[in-house]
PDB file of C-alpha atoms in Angstrom:
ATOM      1  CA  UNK A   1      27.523 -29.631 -20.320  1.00 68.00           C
ATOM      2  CA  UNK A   2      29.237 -31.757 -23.209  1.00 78.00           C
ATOM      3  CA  UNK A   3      31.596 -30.819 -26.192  1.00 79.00           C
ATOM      4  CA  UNK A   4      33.008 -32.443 -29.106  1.00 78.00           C
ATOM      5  CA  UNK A   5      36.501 -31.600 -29.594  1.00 80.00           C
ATOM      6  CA  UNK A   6      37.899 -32.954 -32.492  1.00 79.00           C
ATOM      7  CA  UNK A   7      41.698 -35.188 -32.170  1.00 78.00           C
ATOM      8  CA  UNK A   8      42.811 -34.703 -35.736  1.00 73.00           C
ATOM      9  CA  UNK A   9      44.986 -31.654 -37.272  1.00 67.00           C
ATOM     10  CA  UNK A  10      43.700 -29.342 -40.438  1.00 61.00           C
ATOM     11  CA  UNK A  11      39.958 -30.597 -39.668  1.00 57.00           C
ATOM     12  CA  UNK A  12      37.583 -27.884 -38.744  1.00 56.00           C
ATOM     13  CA  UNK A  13      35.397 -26.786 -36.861  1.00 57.00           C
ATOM     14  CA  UNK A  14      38.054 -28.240 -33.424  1.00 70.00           C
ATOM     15  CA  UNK A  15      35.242 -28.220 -30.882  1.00 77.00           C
ATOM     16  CA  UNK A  16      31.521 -27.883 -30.853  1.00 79.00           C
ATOM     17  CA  UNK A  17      29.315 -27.495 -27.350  1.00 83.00           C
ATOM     18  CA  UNK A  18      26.445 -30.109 -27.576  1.00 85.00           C
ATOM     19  CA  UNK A  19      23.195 -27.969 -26.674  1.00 83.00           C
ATOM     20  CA  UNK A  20      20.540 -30.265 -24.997  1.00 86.00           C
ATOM     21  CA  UNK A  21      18.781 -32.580 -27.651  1.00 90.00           C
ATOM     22  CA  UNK A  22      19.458 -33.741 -30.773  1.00 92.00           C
ATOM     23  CA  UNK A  23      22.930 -32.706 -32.197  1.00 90.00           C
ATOM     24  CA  UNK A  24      23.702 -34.411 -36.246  1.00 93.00           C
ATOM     25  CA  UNK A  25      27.040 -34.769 -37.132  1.00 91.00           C
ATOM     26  CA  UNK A  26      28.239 -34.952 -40.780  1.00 92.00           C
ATOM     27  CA  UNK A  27      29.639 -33.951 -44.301  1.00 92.00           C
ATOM     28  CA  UNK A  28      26.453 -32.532 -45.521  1.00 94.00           C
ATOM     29  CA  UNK A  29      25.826 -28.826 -44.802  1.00 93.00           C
ATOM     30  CA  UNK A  30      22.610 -29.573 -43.004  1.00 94.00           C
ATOM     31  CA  UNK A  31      24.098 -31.021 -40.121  1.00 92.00           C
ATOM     32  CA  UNK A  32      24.637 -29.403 -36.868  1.00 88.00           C
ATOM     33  CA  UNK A  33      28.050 -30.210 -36.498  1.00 87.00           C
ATOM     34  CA  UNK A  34      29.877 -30.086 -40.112  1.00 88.00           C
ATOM     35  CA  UNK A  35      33.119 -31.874 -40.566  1.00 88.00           C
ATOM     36  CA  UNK A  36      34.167 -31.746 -43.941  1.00 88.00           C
ATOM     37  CA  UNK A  37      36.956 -35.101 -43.924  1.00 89.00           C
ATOM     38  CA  UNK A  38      36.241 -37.868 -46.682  1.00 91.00           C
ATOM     39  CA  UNK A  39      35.706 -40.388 -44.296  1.00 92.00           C
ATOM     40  CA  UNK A  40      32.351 -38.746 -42.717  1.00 92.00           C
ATOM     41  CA  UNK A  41      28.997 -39.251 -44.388  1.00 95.00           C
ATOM     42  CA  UNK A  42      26.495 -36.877 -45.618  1.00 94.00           C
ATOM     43  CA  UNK A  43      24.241 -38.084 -42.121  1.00 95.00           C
ATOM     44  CA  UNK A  44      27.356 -39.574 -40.484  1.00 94.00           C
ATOM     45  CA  UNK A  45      25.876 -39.828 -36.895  1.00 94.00           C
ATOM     46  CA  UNK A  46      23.782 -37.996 -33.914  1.00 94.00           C
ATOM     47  CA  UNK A  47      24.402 -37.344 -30.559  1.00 91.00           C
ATOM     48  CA  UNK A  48      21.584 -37.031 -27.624  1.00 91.00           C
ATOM     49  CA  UNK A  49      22.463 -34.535 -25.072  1.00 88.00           C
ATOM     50  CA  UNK A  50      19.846 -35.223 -21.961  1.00 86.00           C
ATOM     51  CA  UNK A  51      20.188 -34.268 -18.560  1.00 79.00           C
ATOM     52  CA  UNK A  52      22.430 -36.991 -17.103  1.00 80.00           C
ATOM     53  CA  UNK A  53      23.533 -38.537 -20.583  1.00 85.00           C
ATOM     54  CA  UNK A  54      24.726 -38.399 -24.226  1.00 88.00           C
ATOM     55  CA  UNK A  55      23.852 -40.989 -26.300  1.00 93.00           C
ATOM     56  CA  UNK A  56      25.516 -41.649 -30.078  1.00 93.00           C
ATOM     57  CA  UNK A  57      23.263 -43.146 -32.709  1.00 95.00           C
ATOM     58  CA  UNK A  58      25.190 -44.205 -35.774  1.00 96.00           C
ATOM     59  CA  UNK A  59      22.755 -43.187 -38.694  1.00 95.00           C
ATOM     60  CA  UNK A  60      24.196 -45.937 -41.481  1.00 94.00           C
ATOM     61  CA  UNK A  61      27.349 -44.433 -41.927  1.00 94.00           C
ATOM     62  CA  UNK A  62      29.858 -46.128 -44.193  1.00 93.00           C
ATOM     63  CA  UNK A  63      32.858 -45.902 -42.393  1.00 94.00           C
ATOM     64  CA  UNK A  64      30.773 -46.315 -39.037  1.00 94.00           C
ATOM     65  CA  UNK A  65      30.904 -44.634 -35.794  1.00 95.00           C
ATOM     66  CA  UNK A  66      33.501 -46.264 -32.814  1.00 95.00           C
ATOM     67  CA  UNK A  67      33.379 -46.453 -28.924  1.00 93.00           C
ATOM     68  CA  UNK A  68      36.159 -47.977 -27.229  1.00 91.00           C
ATOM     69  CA  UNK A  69      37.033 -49.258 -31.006  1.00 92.00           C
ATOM     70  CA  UNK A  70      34.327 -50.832 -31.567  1.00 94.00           C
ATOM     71  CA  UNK A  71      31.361 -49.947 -34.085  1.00 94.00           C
ATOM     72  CA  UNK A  72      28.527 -49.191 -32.498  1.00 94.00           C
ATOM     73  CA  UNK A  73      24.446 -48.625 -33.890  1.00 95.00           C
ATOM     74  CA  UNK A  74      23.981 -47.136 -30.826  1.00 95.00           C
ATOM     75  CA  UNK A  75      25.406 -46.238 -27.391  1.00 93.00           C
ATOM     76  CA  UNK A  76      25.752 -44.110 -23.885  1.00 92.00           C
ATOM     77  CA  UNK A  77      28.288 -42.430 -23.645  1.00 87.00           C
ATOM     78  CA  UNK A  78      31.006 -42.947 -20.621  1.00 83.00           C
ATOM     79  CA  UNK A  79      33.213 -40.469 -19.121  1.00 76.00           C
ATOM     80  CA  UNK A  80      36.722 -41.693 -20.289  1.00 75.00           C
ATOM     81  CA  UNK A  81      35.528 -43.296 -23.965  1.00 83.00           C
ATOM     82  CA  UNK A  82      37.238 -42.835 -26.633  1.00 84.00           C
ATOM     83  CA  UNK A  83      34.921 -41.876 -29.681  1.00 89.00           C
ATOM     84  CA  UNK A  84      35.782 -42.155 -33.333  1.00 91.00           C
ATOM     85  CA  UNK A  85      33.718 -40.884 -36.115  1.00 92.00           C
ATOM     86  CA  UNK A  86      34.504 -42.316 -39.918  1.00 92.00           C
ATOM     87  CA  UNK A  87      38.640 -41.754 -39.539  1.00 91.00           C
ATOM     88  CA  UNK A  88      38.103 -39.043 -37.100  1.00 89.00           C
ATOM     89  CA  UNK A  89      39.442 -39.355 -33.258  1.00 90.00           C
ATOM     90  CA  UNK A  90      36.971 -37.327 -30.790  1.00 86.00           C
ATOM     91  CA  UNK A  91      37.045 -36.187 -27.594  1.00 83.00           C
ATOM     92  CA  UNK A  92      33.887 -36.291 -25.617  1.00 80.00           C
ATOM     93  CA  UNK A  93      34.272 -34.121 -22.570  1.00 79.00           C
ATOM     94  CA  UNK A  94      31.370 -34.708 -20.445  1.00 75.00           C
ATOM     95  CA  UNK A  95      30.476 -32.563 -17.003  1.00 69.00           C
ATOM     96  CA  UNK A  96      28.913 -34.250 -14.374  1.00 61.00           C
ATOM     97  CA  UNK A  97      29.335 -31.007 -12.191  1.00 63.00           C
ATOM     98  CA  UNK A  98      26.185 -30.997 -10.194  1.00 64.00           C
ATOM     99  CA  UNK A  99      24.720 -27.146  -9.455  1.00 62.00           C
ATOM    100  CA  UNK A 100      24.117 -26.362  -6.256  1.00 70.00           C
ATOM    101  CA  UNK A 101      21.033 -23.790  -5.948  1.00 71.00           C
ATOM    102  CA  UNK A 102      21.111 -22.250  -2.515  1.00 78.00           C
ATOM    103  CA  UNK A 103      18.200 -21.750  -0.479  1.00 79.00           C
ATOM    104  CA  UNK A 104      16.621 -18.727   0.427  1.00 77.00           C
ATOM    105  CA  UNK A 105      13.726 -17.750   2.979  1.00 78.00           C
ATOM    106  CA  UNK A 106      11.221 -15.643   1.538  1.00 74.00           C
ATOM    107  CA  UNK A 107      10.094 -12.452   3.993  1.00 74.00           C
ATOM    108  CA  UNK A 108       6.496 -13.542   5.476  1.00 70.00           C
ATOM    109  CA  UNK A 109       3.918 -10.958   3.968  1.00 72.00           C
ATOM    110  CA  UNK A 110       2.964  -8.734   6.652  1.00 76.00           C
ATOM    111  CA  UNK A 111      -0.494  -9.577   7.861  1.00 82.00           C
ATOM    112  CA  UNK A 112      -3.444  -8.385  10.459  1.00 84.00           C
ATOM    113  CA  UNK A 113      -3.189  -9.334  13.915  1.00 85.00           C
ATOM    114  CA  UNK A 114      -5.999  -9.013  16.613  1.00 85.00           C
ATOM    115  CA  UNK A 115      -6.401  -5.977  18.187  1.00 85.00           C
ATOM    116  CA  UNK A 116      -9.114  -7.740  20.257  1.00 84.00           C
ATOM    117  CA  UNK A 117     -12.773  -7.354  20.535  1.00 82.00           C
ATOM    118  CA  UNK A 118     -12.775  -8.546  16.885  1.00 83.00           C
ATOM    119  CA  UNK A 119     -10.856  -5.107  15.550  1.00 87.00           C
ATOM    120  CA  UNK A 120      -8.413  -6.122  13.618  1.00 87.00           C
ATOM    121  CA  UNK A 121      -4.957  -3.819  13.007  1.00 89.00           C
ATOM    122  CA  UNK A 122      -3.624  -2.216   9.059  1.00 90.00           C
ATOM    123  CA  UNK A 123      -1.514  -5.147   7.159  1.00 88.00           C
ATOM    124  CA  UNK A 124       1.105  -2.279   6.660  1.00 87.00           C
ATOM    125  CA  UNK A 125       0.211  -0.614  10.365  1.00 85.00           C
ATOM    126  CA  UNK A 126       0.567  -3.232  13.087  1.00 82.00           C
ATOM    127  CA  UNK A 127      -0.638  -0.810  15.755  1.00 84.00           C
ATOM    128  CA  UNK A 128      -3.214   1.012  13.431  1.00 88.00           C
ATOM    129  CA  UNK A 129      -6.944  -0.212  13.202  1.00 90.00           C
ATOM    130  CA  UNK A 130      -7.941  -1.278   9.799  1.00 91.00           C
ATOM    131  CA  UNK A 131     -10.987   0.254   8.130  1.00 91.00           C
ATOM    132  CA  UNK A 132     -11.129  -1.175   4.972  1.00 91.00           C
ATOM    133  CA  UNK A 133     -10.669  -4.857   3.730  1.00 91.00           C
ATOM    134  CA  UNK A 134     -10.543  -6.377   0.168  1.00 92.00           C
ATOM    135  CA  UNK A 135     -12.739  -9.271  -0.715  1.00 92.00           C
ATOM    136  CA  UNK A 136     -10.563 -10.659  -3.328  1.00 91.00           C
ATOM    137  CA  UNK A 137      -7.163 -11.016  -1.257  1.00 89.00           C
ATOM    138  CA  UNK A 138      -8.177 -10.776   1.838  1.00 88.00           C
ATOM    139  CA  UNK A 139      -6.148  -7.809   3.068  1.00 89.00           C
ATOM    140  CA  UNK A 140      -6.670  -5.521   5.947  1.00 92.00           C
ATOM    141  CA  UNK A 141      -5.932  -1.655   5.518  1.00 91.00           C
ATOM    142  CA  UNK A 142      -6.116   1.623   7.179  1.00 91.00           C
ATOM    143  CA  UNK A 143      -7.550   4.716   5.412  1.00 90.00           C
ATOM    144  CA  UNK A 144      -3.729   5.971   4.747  1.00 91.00           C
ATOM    145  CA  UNK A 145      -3.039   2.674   3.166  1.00 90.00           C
ATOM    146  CA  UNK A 146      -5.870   2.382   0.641  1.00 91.00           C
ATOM    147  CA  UNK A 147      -5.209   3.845  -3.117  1.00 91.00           C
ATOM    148  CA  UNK A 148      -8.241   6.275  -3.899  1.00 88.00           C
ATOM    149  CA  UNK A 149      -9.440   6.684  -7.856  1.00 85.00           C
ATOM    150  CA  UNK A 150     -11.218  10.212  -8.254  1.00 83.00           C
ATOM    151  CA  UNK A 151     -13.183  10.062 -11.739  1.00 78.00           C
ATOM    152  CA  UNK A 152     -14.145  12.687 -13.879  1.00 76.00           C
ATOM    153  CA  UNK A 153     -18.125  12.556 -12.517  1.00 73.00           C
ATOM    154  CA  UNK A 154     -16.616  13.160  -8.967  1.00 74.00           C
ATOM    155  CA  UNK A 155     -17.399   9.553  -7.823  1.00 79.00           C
ATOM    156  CA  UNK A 156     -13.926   8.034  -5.801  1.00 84.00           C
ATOM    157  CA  UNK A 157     -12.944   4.391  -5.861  1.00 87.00           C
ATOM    158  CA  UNK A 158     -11.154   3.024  -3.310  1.00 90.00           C
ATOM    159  CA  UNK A 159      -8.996   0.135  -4.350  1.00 92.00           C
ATOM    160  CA  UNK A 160      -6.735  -2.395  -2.491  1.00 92.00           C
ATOM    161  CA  UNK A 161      -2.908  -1.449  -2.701  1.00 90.00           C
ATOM    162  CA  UNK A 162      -2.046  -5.149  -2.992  1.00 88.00           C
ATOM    163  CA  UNK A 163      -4.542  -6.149  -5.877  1.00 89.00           C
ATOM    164  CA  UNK A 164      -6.067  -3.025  -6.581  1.00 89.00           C
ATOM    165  CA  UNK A 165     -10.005  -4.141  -6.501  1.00 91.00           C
ATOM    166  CA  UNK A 166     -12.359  -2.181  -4.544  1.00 92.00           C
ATOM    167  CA  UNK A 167     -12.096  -2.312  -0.871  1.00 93.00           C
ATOM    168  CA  UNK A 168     -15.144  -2.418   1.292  1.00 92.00           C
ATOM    169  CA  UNK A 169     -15.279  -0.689   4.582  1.00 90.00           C
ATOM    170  CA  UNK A 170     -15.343  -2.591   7.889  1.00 88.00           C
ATOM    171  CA  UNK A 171     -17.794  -2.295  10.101  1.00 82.00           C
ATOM    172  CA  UNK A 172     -17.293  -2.616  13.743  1.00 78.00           C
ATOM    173  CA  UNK A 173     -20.178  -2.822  15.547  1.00 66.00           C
ATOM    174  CA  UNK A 174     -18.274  -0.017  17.641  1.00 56.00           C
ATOM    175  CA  UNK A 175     -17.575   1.720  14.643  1.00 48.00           C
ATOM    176  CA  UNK A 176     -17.765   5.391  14.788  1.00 48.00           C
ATOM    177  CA  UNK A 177     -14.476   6.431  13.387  1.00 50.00           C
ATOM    178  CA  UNK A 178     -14.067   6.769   9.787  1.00 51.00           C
ATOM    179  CA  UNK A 179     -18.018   7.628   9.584  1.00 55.00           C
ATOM    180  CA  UNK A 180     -19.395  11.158   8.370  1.00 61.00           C
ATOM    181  CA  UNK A 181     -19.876  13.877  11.012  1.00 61.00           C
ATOM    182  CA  UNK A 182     -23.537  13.896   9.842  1.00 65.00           C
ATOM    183  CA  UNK A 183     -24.573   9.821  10.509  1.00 65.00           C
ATOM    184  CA  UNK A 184     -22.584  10.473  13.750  1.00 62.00           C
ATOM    185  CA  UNK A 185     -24.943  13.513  14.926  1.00 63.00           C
ATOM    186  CA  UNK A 186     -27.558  11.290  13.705  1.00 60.00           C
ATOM    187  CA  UNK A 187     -26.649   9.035  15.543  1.00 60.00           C
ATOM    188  CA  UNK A 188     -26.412  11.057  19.009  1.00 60.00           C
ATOM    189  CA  UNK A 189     -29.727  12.355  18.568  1.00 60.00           C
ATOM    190  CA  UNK A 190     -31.204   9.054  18.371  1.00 59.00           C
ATOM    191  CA  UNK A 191     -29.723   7.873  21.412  1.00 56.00           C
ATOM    192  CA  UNK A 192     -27.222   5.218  20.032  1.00 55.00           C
ATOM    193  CA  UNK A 193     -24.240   6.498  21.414  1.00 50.00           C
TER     194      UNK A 193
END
């Protein structure tokens, strides 16, 4: 953060904050930072507000622009300068404050684990076999766990609760649970059981 406080009584505005970028400084109403003294030009000066620096850039100013008392075309600006624009003691007050963002540790997404013999367990339900998985994320979910879209025709859709595409069902070579009571007496009168 930077600001420009003006040194000299009856001259206003006192203090402006510089904004990162490009901040002009003059008599003309255009400017950024308007200080109405005869001694300022229309385009007096501009200041450069980066991350780590200000820089002044005198912009052919008749009475010039000053660091340390000494006319400058250009310059960085120092912690402890003294600036003068036209007649016009400023104040540069720089912060070098650094921001410290703390760290924090995201909770792991809960995932399958193997149940063994290739069953794998709900995302949400560690203990609970999964019955459906989504193609596009990847997800494992039990019955319970899967959003179901009933449409007008009577047709359902079951979609993933994480990124709501359809789910396809998993099939265990095991499988019988989750199957219709029908392909399952099928399936004993065949002899598959």
């Amino acid at each position: 953060m930077a600001r420009l406080i003006l040194q000299m009584e009856g001259v206003n505005p006192g203090s402006i904050d510089l904004n990162l970028g490009v901040t002009r400084v003059g008599r003309a109403d255009d400017n950024d930072f308007v200080i109405r003294h005869p001694s300022i030009s229309a385009h007096h000066c501009e200041l450069e507000l980066g991350l780590e620096f200000v820089r002044i850039r005198d912009c052919g100013s008749t009475n010039g622009t000053f660091v340390n008392n000494q006319r400058i075309q250009s310059a960085t600006l120092e912690p402890g300068q003294t600036l003068r624009i036209g007649d016009i003691p400023v104040l540069v007050e720089l912060s070098t404050d650094t921001v410290s963002v703390p760290k924090f540790e995201r909770a792991r997404p809960p995932q399958s684990v193997d149940l063994g013999q290739g069953i794998w367990s709900c995302e949400r339900h560690n203990g609970v076999r999964a019955q459906w998985h989504c193609p596009k994320c990847k997800g494992k979910f039990c019955s319970p766990c899967i959003h179901q879209l009933r449409l007008i025709q009577g047709r359902t859709h079951q979609l993933c609760p994480i990124c709501s595409a359809h789910v396809e069902w998993i099939d265990y070579d095991d499988d019988s649970r989750g199957k219709s009571v029908w392909s399952r007496v099928k399936k004993f009168f065949r002899g598959d059981n």
